JSON list of C-alpha atoms in Angstrom, two decimals:
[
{"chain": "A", "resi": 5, "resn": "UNK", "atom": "CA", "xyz": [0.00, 0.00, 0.00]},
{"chain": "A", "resi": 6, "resn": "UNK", "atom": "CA", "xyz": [2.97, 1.69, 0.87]},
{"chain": "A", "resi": 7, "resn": "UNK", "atom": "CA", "xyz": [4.91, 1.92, -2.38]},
{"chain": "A", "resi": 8, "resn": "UNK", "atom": "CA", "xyz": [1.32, 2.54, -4.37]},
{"chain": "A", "resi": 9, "resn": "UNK", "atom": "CA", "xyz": [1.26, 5.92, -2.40]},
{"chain": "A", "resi": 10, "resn": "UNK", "atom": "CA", "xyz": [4.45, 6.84, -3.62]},
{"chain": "A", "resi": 11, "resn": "UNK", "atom": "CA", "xyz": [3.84, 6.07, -6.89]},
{"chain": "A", "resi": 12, "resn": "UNK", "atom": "CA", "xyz": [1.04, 8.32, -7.17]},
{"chain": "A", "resi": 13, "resn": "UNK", "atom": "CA", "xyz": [3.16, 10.84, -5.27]},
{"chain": "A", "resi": 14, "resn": "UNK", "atom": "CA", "xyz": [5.64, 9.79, -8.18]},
{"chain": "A", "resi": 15, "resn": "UNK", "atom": "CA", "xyz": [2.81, 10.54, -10.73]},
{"chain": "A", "resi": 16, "resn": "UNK", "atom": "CA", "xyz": [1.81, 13.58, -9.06]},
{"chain": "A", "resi": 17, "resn": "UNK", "atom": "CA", "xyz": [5.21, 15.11, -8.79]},
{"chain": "A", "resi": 18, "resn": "UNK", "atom": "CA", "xyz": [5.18, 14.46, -12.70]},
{"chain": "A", "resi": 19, "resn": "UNK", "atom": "CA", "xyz": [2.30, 16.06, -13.11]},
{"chain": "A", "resi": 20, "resn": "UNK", "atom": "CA", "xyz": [3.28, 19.40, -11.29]},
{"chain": "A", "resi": 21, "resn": "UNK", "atom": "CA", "xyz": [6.72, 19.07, -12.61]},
{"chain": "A", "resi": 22, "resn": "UNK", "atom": "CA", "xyz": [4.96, 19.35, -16.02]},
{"chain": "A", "resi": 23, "resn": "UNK", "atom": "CA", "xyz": [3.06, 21.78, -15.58]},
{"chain": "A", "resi": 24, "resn": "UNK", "atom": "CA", "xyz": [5.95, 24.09, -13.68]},
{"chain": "A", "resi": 25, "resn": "UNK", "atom": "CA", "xyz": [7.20, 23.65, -17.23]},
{"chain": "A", "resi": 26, "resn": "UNK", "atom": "CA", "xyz": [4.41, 24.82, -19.75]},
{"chain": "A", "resi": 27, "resn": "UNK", "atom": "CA", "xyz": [4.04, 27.88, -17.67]},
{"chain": "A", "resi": 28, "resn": "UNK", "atom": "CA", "xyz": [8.43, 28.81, -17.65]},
{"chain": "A", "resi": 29, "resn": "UNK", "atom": "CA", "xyz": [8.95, 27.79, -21.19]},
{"chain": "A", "resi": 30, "resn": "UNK", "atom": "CA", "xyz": [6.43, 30.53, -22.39]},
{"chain": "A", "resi": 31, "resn": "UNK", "atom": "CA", "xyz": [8.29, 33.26, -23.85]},
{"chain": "A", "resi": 32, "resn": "UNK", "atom": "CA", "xyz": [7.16, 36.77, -22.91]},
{"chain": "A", "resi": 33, "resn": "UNK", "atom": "CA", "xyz": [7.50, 37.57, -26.71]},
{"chain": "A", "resi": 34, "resn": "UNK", "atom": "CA", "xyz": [5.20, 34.54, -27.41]},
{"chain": "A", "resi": 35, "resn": "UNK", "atom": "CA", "xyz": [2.63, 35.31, -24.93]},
{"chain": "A", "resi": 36, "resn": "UNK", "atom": "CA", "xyz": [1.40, 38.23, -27.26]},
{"chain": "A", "resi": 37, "resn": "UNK", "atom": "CA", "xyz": [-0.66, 35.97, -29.59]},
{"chain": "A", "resi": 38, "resn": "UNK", "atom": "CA", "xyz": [-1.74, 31.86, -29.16]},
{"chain": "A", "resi": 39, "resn": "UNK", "atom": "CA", "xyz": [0.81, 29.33, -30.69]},
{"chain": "A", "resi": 40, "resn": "UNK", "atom": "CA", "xyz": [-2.43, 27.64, -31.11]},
{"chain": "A", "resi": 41, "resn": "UNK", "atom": "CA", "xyz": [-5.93, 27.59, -30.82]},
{"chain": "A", "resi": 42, "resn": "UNK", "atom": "CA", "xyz": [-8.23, 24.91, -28.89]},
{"chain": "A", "resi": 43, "resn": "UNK", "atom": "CA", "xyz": [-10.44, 23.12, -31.90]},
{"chain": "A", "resi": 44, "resn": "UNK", "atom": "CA", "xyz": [-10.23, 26.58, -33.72]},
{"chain": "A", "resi": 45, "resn": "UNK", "atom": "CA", "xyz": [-12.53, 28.35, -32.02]},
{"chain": "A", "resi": 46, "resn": "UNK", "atom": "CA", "xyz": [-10.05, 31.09, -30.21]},
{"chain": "A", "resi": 47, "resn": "UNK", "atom": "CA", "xyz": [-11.14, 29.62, -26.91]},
{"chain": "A", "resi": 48, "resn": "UNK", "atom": "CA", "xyz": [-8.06, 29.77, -24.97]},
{"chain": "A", "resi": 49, "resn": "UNK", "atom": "CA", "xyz": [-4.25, 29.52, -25.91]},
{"chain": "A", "resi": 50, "resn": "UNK", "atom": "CA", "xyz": [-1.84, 26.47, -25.65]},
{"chain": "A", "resi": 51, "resn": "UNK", "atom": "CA", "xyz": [-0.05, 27.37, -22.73]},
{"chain": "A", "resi": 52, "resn": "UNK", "atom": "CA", "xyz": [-3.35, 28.00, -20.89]},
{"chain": "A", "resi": 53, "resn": "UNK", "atom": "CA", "xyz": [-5.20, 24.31, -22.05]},
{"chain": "A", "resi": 54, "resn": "UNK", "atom": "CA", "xyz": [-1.98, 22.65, -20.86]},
{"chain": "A", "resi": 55, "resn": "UNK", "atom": "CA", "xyz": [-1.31, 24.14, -17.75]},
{"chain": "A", "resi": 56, "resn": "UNK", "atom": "CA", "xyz": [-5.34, 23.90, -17.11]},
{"chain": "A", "resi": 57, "resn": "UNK", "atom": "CA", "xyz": [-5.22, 20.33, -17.80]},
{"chain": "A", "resi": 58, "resn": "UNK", "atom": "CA", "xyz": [-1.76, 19.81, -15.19]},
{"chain": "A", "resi": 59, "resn": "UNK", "atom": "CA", "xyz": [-4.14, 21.24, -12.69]},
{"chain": "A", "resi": 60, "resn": "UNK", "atom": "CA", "xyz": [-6.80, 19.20, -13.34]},
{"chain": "A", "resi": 61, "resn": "UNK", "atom": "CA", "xyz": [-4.37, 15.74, -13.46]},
{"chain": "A", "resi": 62, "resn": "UNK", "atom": "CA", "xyz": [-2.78, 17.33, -10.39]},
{"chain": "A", "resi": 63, "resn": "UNK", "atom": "CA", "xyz": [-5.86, 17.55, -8.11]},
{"chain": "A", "resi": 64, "resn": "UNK", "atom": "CA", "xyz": [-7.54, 14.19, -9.56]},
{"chain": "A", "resi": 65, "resn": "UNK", "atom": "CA", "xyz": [-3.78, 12.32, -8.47]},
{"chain": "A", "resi": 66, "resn": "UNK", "atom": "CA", "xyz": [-4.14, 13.79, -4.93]},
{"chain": "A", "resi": 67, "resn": "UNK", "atom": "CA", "xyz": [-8.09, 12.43, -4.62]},
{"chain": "A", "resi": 68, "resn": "UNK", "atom": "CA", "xyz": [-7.18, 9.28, -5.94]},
{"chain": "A", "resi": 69, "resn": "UNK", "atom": "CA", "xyz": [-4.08, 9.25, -3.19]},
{"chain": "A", "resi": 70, "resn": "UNK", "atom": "CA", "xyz": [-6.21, 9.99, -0.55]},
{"chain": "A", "resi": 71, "resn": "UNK", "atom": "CA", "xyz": [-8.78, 7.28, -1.06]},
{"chain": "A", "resi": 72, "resn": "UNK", "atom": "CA", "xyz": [-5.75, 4.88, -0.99]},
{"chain": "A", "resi": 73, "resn": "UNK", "atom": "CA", "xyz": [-4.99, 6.00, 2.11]},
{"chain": "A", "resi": 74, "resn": "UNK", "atom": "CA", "xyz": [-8.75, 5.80, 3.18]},
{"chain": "A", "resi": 75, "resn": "UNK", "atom": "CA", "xyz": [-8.81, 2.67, 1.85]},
{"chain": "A", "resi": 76, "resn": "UNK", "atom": "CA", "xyz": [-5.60, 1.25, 4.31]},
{"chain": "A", "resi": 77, "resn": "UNK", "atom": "CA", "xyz": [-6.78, 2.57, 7.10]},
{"chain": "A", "resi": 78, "resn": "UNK", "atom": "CA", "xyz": [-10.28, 1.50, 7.06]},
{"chain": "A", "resi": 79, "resn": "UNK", "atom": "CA", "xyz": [-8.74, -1.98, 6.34]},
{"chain": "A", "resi": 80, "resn": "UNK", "atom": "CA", "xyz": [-7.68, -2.10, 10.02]},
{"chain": "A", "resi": 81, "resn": "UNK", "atom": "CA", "xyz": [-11.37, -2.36, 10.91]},
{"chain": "A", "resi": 82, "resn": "UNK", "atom": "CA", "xyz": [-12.76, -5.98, 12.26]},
{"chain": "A", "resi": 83, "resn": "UNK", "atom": "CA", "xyz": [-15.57, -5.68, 9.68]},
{"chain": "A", "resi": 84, "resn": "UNK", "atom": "CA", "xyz": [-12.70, -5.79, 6.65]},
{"chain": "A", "resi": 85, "resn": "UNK", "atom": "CA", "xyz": [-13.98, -8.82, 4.85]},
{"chain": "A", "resi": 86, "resn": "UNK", "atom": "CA", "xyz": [-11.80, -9.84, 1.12]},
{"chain": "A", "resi": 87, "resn": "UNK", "atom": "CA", "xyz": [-13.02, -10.75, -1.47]},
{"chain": "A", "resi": 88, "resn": "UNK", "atom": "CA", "xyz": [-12.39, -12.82, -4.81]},
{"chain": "A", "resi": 89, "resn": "UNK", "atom": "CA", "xyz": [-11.68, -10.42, -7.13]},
{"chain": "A", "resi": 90, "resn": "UNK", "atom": "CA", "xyz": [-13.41, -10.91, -11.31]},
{"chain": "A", "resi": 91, "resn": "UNK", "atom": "CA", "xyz": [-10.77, -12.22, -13.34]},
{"chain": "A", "resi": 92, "resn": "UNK", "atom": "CA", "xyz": [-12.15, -10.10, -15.90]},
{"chain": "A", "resi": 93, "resn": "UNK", "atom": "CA", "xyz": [-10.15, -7.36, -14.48]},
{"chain": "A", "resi": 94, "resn": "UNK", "atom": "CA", "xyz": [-7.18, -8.73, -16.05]},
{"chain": "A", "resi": 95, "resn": "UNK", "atom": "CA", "xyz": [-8.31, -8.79, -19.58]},
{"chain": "A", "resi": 96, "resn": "UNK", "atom": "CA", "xyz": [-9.42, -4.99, -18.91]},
{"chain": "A", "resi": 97, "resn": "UNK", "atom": "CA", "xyz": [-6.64, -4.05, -17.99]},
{"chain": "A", "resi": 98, "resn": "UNK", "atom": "CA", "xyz": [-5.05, -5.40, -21.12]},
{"chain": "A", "resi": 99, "resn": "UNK", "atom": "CA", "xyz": [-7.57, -3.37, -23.22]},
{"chain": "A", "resi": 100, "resn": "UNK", "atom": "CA", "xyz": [-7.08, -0.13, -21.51]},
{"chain": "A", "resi": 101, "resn": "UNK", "atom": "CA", "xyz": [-3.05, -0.81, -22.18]},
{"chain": "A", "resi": 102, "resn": "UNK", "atom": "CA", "xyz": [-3.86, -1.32, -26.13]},
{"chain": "A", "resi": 103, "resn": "UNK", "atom": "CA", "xyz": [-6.68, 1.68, -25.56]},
{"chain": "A", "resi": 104, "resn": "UNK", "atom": "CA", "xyz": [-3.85, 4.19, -24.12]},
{"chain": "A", "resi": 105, "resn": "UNK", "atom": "CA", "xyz": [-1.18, 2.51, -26.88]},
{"chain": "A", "resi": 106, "resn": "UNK", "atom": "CA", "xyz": [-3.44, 3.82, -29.71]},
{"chain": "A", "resi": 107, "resn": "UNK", "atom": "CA", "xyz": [-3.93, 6.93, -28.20]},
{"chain": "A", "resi": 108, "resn": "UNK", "atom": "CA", "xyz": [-0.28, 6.97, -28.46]},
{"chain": "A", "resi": 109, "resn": "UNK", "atom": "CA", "xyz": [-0.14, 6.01, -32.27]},
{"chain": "A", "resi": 110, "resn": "UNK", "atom": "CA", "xyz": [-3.02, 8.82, -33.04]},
{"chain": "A", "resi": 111, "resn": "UNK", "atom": "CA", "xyz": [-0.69, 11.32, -31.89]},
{"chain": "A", "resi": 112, "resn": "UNK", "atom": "CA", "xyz": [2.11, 9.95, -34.01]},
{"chain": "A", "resi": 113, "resn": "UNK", "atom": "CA", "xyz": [0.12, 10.13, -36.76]},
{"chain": "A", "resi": 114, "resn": "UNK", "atom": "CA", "xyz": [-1.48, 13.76, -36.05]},
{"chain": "A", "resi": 115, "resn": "UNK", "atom": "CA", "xyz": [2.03, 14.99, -35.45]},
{"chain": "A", "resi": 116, "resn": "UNK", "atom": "CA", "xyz": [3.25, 13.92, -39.18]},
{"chain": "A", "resi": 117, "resn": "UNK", "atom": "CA", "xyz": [-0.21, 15.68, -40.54]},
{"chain": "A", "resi": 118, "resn": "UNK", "atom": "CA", "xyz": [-1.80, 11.56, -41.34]},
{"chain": "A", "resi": 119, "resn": "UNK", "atom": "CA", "xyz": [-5.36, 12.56, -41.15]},
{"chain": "A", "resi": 120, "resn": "UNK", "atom": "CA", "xyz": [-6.39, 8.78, -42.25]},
{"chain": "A", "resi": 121, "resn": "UNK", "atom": "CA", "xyz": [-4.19, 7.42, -39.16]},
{"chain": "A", "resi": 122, "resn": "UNK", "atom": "CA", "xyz": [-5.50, 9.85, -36.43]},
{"chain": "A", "resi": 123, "resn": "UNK", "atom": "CA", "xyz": [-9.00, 8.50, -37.60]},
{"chain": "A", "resi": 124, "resn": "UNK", "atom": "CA", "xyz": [-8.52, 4.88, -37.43]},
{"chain": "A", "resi": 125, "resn": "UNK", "atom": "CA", "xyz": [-6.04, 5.48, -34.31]},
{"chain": "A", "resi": 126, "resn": "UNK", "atom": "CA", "xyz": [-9.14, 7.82, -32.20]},
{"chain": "A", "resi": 127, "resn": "UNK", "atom": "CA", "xyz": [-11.67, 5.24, -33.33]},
{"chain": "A", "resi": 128, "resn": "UNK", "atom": "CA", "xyz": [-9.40, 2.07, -32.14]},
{"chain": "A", "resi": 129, "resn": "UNK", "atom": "CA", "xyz": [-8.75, 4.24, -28.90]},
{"chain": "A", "resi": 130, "resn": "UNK", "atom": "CA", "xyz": [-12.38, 5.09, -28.68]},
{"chain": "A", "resi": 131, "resn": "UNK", "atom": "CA", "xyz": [-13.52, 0.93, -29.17]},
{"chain": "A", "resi": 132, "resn": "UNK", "atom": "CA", "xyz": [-10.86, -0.21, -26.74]},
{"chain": "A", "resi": 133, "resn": "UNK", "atom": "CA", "xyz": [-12.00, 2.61, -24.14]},
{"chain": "A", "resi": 134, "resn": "UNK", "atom": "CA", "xyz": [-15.77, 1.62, -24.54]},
{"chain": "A", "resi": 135, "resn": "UNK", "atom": "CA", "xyz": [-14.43, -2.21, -24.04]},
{"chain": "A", "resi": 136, "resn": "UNK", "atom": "CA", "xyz": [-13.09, -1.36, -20.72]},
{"chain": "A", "resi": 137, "resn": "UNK", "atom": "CA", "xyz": [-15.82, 0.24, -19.35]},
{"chain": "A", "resi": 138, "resn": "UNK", "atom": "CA", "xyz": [-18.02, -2.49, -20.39]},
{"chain": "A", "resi": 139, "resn": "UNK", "atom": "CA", "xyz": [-15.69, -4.81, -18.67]},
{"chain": "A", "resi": 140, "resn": "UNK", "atom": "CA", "xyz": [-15.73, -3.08, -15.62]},
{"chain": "A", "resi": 141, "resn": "UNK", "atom": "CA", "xyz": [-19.54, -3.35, -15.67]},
{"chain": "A", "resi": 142, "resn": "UNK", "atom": "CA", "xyz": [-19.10, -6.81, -16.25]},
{"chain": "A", "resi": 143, "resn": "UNK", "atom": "CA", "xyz": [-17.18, -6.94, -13.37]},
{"chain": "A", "resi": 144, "resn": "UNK", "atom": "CA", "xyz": [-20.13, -5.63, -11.31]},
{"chain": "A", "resi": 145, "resn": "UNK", "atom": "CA", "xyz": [-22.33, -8.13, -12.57]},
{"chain": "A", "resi": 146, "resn": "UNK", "atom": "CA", "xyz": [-20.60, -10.85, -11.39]},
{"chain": "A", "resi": 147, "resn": "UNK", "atom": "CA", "xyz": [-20.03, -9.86, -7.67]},
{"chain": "A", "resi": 148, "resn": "UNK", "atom": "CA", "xyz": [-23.63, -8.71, -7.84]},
{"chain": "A", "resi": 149, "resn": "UNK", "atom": "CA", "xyz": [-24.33, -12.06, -8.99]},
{"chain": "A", "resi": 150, "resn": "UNK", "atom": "CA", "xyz": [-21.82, -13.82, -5.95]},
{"chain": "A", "resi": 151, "resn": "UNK", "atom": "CA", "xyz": [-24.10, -11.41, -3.44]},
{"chain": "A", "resi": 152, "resn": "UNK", "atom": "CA", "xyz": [-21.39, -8.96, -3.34]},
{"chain": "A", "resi": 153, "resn": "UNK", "atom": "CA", "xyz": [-23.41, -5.30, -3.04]},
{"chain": "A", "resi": 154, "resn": "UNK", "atom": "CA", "xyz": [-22.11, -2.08, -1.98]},
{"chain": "A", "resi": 155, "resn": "UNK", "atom": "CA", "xyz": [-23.62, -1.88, 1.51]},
{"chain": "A", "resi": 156, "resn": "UNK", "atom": "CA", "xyz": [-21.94, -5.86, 1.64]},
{"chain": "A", "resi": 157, "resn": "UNK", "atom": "CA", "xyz": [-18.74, -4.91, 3.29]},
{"chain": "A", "resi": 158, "resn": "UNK", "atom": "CA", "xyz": [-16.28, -1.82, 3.16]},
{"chain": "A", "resi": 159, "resn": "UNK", "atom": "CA", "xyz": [-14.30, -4.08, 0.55]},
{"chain": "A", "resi": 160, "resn": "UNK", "atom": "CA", "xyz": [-16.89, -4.44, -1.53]},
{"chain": "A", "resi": 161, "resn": "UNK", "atom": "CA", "xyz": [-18.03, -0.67, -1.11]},
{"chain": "A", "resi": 162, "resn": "UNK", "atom": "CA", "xyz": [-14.42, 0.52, -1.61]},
{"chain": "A", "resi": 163, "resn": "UNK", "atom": "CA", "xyz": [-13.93, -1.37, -4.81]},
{"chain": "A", "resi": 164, "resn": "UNK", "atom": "CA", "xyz": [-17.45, 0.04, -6.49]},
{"chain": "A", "resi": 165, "resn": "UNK", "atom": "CA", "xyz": [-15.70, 3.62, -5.34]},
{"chain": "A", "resi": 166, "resn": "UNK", "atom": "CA", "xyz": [-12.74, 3.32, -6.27]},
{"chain": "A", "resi": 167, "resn": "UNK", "atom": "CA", "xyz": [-13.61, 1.74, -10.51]},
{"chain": "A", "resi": 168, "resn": "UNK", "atom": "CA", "xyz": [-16.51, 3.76, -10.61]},
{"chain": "A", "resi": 169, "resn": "UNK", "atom": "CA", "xyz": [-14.37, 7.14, -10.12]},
{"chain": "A", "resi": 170, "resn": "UNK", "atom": "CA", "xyz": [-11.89, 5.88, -12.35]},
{"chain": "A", "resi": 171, "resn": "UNK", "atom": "CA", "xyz": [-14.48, 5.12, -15.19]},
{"chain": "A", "resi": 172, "resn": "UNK", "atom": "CA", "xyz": [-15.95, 8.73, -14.54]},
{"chain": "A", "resi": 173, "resn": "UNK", "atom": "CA", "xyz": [-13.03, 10.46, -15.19]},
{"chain": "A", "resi": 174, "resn": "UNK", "atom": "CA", "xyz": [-12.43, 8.13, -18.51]},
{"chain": "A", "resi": 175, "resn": "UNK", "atom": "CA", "xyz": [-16.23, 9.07, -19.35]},
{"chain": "A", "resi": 176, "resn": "UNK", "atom": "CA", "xyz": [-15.21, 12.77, -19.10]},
{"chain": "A", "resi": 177, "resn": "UNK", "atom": "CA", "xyz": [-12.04, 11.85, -21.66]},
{"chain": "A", "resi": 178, "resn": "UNK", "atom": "CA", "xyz": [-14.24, 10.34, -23.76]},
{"chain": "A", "resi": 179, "resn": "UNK", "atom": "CA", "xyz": [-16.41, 13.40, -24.00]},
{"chain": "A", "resi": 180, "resn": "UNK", "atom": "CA", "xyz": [-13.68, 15.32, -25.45]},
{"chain": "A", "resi": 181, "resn": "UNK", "atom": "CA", "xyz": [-12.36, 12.37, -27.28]},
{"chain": "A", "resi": 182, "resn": "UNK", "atom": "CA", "xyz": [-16.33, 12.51, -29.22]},
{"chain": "A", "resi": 183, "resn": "UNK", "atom": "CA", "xyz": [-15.70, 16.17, -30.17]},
{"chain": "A", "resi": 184, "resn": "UNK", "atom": "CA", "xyz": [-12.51, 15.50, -31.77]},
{"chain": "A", "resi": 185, "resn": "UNK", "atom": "CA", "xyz": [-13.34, 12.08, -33.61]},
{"chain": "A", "resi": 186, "resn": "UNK", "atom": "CA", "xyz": [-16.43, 14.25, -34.88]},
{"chain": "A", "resi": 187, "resn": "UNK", "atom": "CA", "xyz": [-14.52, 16.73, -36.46]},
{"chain": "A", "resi": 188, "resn": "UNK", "atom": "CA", "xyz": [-11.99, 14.43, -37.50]},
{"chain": "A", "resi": 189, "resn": "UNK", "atom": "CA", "xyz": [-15.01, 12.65, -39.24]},
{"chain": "A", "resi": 190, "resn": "UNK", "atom": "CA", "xyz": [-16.34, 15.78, -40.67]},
{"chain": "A", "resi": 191, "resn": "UNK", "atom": "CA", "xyz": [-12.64, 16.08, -42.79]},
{"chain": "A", "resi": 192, "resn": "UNK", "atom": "CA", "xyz": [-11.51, 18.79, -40.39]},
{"chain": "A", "resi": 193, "resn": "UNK", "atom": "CA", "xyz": [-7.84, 19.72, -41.37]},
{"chain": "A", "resi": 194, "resn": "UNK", "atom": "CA", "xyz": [-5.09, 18.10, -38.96]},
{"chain": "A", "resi": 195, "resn": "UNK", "atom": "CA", "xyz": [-3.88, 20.89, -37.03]},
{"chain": "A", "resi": 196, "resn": "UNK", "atom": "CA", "xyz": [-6.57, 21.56, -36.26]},
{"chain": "A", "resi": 197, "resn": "UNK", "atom": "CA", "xyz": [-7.09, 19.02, -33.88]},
{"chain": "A", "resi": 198, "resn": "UNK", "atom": "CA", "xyz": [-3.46, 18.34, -33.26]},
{"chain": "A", "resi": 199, "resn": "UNK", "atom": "CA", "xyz": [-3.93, 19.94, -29.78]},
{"chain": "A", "resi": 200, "resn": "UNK", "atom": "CA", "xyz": [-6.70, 18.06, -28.65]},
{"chain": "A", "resi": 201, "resn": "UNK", "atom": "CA", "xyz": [-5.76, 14.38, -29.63]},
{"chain": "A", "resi": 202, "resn": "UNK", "atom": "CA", "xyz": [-1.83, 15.60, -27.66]},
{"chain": "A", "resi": 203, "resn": "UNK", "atom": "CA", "xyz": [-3.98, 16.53, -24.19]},
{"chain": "A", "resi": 204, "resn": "UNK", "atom": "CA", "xyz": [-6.53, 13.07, -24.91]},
{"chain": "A", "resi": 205, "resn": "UNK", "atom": "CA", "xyz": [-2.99, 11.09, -25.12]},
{"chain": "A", "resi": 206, "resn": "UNK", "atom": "CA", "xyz": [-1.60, 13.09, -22.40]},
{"chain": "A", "resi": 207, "resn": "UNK", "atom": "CA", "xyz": [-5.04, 12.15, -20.23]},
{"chain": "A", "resi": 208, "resn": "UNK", "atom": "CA", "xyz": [-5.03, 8.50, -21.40]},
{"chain": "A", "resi": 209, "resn": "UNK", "atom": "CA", "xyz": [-1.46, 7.33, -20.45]},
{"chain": "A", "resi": 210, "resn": "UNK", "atom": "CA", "xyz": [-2.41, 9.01, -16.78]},
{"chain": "A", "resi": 211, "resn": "UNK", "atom": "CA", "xyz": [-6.03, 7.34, -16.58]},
{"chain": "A", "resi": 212, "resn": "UNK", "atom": "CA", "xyz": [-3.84, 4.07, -16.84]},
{"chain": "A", "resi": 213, "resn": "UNK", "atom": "CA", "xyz": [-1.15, 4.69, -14.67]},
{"chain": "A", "resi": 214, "resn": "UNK", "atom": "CA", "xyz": [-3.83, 5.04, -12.05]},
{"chain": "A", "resi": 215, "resn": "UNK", "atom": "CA", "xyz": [-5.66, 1.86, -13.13]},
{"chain": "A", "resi": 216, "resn": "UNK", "atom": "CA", "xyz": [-2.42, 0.20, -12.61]},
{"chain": "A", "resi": 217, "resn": "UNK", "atom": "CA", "xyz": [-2.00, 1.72, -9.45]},
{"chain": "A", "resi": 218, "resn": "UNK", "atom": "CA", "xyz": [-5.57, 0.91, -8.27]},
{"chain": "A", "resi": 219, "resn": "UNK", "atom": "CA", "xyz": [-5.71, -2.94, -9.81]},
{"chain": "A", "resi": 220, "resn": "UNK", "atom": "CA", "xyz": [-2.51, -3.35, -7.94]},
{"chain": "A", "resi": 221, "resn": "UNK", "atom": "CA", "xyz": [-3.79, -2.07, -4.70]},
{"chain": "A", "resi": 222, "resn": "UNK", "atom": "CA", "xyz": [-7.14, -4.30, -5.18]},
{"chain": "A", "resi": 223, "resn": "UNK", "atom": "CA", "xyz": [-4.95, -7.28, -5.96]},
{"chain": "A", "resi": 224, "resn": "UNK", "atom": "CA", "xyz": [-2.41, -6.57, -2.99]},
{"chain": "A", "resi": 225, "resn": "UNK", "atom": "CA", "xyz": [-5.63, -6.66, -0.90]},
{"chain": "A", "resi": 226, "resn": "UNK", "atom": "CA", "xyz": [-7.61, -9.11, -1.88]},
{"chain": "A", "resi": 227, "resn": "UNK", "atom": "CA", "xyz": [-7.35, -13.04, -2.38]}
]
């Protein structure tokens, strides 16, 4: 439980480290006008999407930290039962590793101006992401199904929590990840959404460091 928590310090230190660096790598001179605008629209400039999304990664890394800590401490309780965890879990994990991987390919592709590979790379990301969630509902299903409910045990209560937050906050990726494959769809030009697929790959590759934090944690915990 231990070395989890410093891993997500580890991630969190990342985050702020990158975001110390969007914000002292903008040059006065550049500040003037936007290197770039958010899907076109003259929303908000790069540096300010970036270091907005840092925040965000950096206060979603310390909630997820503290309900690990929550977690091991209300473990101590006499009322702790374990539980068999769904071996499902291990193929989802799998497809959120090939979901962040194509993520990872789209913005190869966008950064080499490939329209036809950031399509079929958002799409694969998109299919793979949908596949998770679905497996994590599957998951439910079969604790429901072993009499495993929320109000069961803290175990059982902690581990609805604890995927349940983490497939919010891929639903709210996803949100942004349906604007972009629109547009993409629609023959939008490439730069266009250049900036959006680099902060969905950004958010992806963190979603699963904190799966792999979290499936570790469950795993460590449970027989």
């Amino acid at each position: 439980m231990t070395y989890a928590l410093l891993f997500l310090g580890g991630i969190m230190a990342i985050v702020v480290w990158w975001l110390v660096r969007q914000t002292v790598n903008v040059k006065p001179w550049m500040e003037q006008r936007p290197v770039e605008i958010v899907d076109g629209e003259g929303a908000l400039p790069l540096p300010s999407v970036k270091v907005g999304l840092g925040v965000f990664l950096a206060v979603a890394t310390s909630l997820f930290a503290l309900l690990i800590s929550a977690y091991h401490m209300r473990m101590m309780g006499t009322d702790w039962t374990t539980l068999a965890l769904p071996r499902v879990l291990w193929l989802n994990t799998g497809v959120l590793i090939l979901s962040s991987g194509a993520m990872q390919w789209t913005r190869a592709a966008a950064r080499r101006g490939q329209i036809d590979g950031v399509r079929t790379g958002l799409i694969a990301a998109g299919v793979f992401t949908f596949s998770f969630l679905a497996g994590q509902l599957w998951a439910w299903q079969q604790l429901n199904a072993s009499g495993y409910f929320v109000a069961t045990n803290p175990a059982t209560a902690f581990f609805y929590l604890l995927t349940a937050l983490h497939g919010l906050h891929l639903l709210g990726g996803l949100w942004v990840w349906g604007r972009t494959t629109a547009k993409v769809l629609r023959g939008v030009e490439v730069r266009k959404v250049r900036l959006s697929v680099e902060l969905c790959t950004v958010y992806w590759h963190y979603l699963l460091l904190v799966w792999l934090v979290l499936f570790a944690v469950l795993l460590h915990t449970h027989t």
